[in-house]
Tab-separated table of C-alpha atoms in Angstrom:
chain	number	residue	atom	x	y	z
A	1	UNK	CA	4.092	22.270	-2.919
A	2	UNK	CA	4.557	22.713	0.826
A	3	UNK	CA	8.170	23.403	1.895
A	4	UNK	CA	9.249	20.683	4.054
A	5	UNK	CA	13.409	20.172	4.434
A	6	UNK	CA	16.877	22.575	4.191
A	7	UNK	CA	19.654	21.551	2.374
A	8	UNK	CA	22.997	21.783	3.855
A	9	UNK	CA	23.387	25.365	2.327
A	10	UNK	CA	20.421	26.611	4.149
A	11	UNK	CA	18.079	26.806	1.109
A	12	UNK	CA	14.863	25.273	0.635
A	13	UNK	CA	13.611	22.509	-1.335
A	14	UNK	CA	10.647	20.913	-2.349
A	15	UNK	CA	8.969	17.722	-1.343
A	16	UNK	CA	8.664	16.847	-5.370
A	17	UNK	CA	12.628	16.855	-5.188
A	18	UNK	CA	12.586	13.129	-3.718
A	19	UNK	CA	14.080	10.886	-6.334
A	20	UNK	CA	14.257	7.088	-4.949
A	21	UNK	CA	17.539	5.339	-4.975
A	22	UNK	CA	16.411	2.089	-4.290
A	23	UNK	CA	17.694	1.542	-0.999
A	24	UNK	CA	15.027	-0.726	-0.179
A	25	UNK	CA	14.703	0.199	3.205
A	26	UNK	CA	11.272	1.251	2.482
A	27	UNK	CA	10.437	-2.372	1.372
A	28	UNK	CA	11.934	-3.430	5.185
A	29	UNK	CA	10.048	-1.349	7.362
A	30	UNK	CA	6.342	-0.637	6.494
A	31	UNK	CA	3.294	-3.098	5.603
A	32	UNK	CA	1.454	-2.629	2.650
A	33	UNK	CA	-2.361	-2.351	2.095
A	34	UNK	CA	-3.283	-4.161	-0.806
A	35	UNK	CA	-6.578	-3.582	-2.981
A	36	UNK	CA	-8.238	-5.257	-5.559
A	37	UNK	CA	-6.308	-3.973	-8.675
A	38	UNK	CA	-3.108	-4.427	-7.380
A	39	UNK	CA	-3.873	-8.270	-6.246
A	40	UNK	CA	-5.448	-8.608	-9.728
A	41	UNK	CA	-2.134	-7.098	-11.529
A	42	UNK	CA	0.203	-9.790	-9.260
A	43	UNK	CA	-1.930	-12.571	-10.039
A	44	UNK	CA	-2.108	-11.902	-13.781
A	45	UNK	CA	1.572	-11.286	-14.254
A	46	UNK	CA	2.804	-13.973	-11.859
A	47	UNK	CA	0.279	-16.346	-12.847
A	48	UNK	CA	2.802	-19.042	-10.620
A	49	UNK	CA	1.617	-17.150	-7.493
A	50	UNK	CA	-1.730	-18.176	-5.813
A	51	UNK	CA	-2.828	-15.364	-3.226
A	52	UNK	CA	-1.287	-16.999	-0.208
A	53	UNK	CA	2.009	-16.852	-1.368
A	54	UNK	CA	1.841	-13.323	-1.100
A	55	UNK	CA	-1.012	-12.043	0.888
A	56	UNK	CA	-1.249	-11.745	4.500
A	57	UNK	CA	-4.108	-10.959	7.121
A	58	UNK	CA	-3.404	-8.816	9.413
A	59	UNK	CA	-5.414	-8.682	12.524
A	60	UNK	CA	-6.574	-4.500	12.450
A	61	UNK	CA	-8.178	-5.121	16.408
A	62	UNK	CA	-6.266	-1.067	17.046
A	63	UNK	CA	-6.039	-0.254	12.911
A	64	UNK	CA	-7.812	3.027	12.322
A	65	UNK	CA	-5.830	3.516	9.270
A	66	UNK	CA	-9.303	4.037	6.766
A	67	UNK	CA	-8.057	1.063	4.985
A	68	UNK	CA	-10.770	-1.601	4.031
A	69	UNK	CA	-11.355	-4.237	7.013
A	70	UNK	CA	-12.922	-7.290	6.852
A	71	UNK	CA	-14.523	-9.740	9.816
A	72	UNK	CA	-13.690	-13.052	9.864
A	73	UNK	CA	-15.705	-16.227	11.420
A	74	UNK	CA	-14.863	-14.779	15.030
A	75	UNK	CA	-16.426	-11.257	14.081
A	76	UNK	CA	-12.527	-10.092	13.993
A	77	UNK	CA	-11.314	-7.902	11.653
A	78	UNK	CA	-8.204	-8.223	9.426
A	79	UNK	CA	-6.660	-6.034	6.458
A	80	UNK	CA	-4.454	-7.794	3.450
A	81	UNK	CA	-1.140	-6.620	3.008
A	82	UNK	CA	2.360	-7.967	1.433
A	83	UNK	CA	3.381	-11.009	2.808
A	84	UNK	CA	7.229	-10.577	4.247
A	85	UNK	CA	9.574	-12.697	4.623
A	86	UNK	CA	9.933	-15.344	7.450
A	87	UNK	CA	11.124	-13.289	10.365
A	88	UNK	CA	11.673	-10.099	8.888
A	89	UNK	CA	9.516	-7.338	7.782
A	90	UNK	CA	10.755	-6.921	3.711
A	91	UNK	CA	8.876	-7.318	1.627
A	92	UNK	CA	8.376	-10.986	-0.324
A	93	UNK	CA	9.289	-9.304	-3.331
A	94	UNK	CA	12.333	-7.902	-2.525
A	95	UNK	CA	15.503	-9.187	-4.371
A	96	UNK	CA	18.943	-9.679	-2.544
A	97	UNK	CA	19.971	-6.503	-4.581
A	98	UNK	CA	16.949	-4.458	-3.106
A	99	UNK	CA	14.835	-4.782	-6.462
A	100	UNK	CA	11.529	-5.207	-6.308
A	101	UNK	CA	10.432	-8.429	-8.319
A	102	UNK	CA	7.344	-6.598	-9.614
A	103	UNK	CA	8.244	-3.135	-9.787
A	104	UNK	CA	6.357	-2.893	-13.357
A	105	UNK	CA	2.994	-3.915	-11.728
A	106	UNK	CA	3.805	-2.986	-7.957
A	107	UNK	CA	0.940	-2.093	-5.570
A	108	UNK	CA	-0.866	1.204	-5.888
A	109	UNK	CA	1.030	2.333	-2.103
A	110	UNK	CA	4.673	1.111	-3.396
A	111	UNK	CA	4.471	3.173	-6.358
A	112	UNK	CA	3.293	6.333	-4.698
A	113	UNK	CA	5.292	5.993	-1.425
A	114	UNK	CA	6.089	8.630	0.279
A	115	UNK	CA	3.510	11.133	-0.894
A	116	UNK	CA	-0.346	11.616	-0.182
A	117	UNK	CA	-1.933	14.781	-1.050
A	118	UNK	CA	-3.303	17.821	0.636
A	119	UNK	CA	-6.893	19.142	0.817
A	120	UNK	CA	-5.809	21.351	-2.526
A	121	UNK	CA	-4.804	18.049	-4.040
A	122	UNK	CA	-1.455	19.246	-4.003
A	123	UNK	CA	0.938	17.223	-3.087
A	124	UNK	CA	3.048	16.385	0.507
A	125	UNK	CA	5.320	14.041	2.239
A	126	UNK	CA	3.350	11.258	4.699
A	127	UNK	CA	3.454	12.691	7.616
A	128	UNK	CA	3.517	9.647	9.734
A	129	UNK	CA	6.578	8.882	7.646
A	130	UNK	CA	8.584	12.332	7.762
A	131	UNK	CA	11.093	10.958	10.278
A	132	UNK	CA	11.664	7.449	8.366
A	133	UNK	CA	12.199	9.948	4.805
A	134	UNK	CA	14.549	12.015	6.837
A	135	UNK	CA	16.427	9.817	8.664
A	136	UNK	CA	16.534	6.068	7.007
A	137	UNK	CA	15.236	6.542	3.156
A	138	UNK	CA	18.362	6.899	1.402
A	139	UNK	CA	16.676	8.965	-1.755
A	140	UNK	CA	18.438	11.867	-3.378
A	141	UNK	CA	16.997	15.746	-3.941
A	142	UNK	CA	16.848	16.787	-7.243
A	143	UNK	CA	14.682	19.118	-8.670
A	144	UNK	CA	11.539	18.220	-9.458
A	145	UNK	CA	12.752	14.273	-8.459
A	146	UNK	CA	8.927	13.350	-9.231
A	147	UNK	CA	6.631	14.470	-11.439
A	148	UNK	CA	4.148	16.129	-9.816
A	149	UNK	CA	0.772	15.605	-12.365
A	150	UNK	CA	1.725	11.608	-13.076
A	151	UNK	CA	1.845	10.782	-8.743
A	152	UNK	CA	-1.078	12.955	-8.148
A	153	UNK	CA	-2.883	11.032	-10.838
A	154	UNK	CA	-1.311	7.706	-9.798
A	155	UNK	CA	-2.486	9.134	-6.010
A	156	UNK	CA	-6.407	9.770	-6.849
A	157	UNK	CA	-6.450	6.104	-9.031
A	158	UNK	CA	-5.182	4.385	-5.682
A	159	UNK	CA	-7.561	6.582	-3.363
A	160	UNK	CA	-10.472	4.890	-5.915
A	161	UNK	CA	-9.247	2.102	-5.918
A	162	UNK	CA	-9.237	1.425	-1.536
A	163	UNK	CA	-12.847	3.299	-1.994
A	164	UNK	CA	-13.943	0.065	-4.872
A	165	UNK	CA	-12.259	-2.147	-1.805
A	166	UNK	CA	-14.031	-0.766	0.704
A	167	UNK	CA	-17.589	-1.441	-1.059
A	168	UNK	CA	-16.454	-5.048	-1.468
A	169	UNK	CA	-15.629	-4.950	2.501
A	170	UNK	CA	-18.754	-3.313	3.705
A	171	UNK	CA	-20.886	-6.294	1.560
A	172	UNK	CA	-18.940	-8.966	2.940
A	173	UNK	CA	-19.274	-7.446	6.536
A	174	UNK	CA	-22.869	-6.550	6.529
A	175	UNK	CA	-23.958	-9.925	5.004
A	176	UNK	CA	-23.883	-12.988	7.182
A	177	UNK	CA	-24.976	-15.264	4.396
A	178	UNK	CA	-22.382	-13.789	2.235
A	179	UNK	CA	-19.957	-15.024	4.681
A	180	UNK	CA	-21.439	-18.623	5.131
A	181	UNK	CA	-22.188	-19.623	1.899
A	182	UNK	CA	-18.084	-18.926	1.372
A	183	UNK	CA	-17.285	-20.918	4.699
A	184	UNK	CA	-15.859	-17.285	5.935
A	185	UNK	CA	-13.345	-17.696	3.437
A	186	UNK	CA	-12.827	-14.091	2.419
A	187	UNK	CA	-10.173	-14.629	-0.433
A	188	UNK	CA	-12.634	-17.036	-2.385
A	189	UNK	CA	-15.693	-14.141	-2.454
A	190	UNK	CA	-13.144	-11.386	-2.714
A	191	UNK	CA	-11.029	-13.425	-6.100
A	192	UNK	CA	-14.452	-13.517	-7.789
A	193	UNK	CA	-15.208	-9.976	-6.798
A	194	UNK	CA	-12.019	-8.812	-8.783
């Protein structure tokens, strides 16, 4: 584990001494990827649900992010995320006492926010997210906060899991009749896909 903050008393800590206090600020301020498994584990445990309610497009025309795109009927490309709620950025399944509504069957990037792993599959804060821990995630350090073998597992299932995704993008994008036989509607090929 890479050393990455001081405490107050000038010693060091390390980045597995995050432990989440459900803030929910997280759930406010970043979108979140979705892949197969973890629209399969919404719909099967809120059967109520259908896709729409909580899946969004989002238009990737900039995205380099690695996550899987698709094109639409315009040859566009879009990514699915977490819908949020009307004018806001939280999350659609965030309660009024930041809870998350699925927390037992939350997406593969919920659960293992904020950590990705180094080249040594150890593993390290998101860099892209360092200032956001620091300054508005509202988690306490304790030692060993998160255990280390269970999120680098839960890290290399979710990495396998965008790789699955991305096999099921690159069909849909290379194949034209793919896409008109489904009337370019992605979310009917990609539900019997899953």
């Amino acid at each position: 584990i890479v050393i990455k903050k001081q405490k107050e008393n000038n010693t060091f800590i390390n980045e597995t001494d995050f432990k989440c206090q459900g803030c929910g600020n997280c759930c406010r301020s970043f979108d979140v990827n979705l892949n197969q498994k973890d629209i399969k584990n919404i719909l099967i445990n809120r059967p109520e649900l259908k896709p729409e309610d909580f899946i969004e497009k989002m238009n990737t025309f900039h995205k380099t992010n690695g996550f899987p795109k698709f094109k639409n009927k315009e040859n566009k490309t879009f990514q699915l995320i977490l819908k949020t709620k009307p004018n806001s950025k939280e999350c659609v399944f965030l309660t009024t006492d930041n809870r998350c509504s699925i927390n037992s069957f939350k997406p593969s990037i919920c659960k293992t926010w904020p950590f990705g792993l180094r080249n040594n599959n150890k593993l390290k804060w998101l860099s892209e997210h360092l200032n956001f821990i620091q300054n508005s995630c509202k988690h306490t350090l304790v030692a060993d906060g998160t255990n280390s073998n269970e999120m680098i597992n839960d890290l290399n299932n979710s990495f396998q899991e965008f790789e699955d995704m991305n096999l099921i993008a690159n069909e849909w994008n290379k194949n034209l009749t793919i896409r008109e036989k489904y009337n370019y509607n992605f979310m009917n090929y990609f539900l019997e896909k899953v």
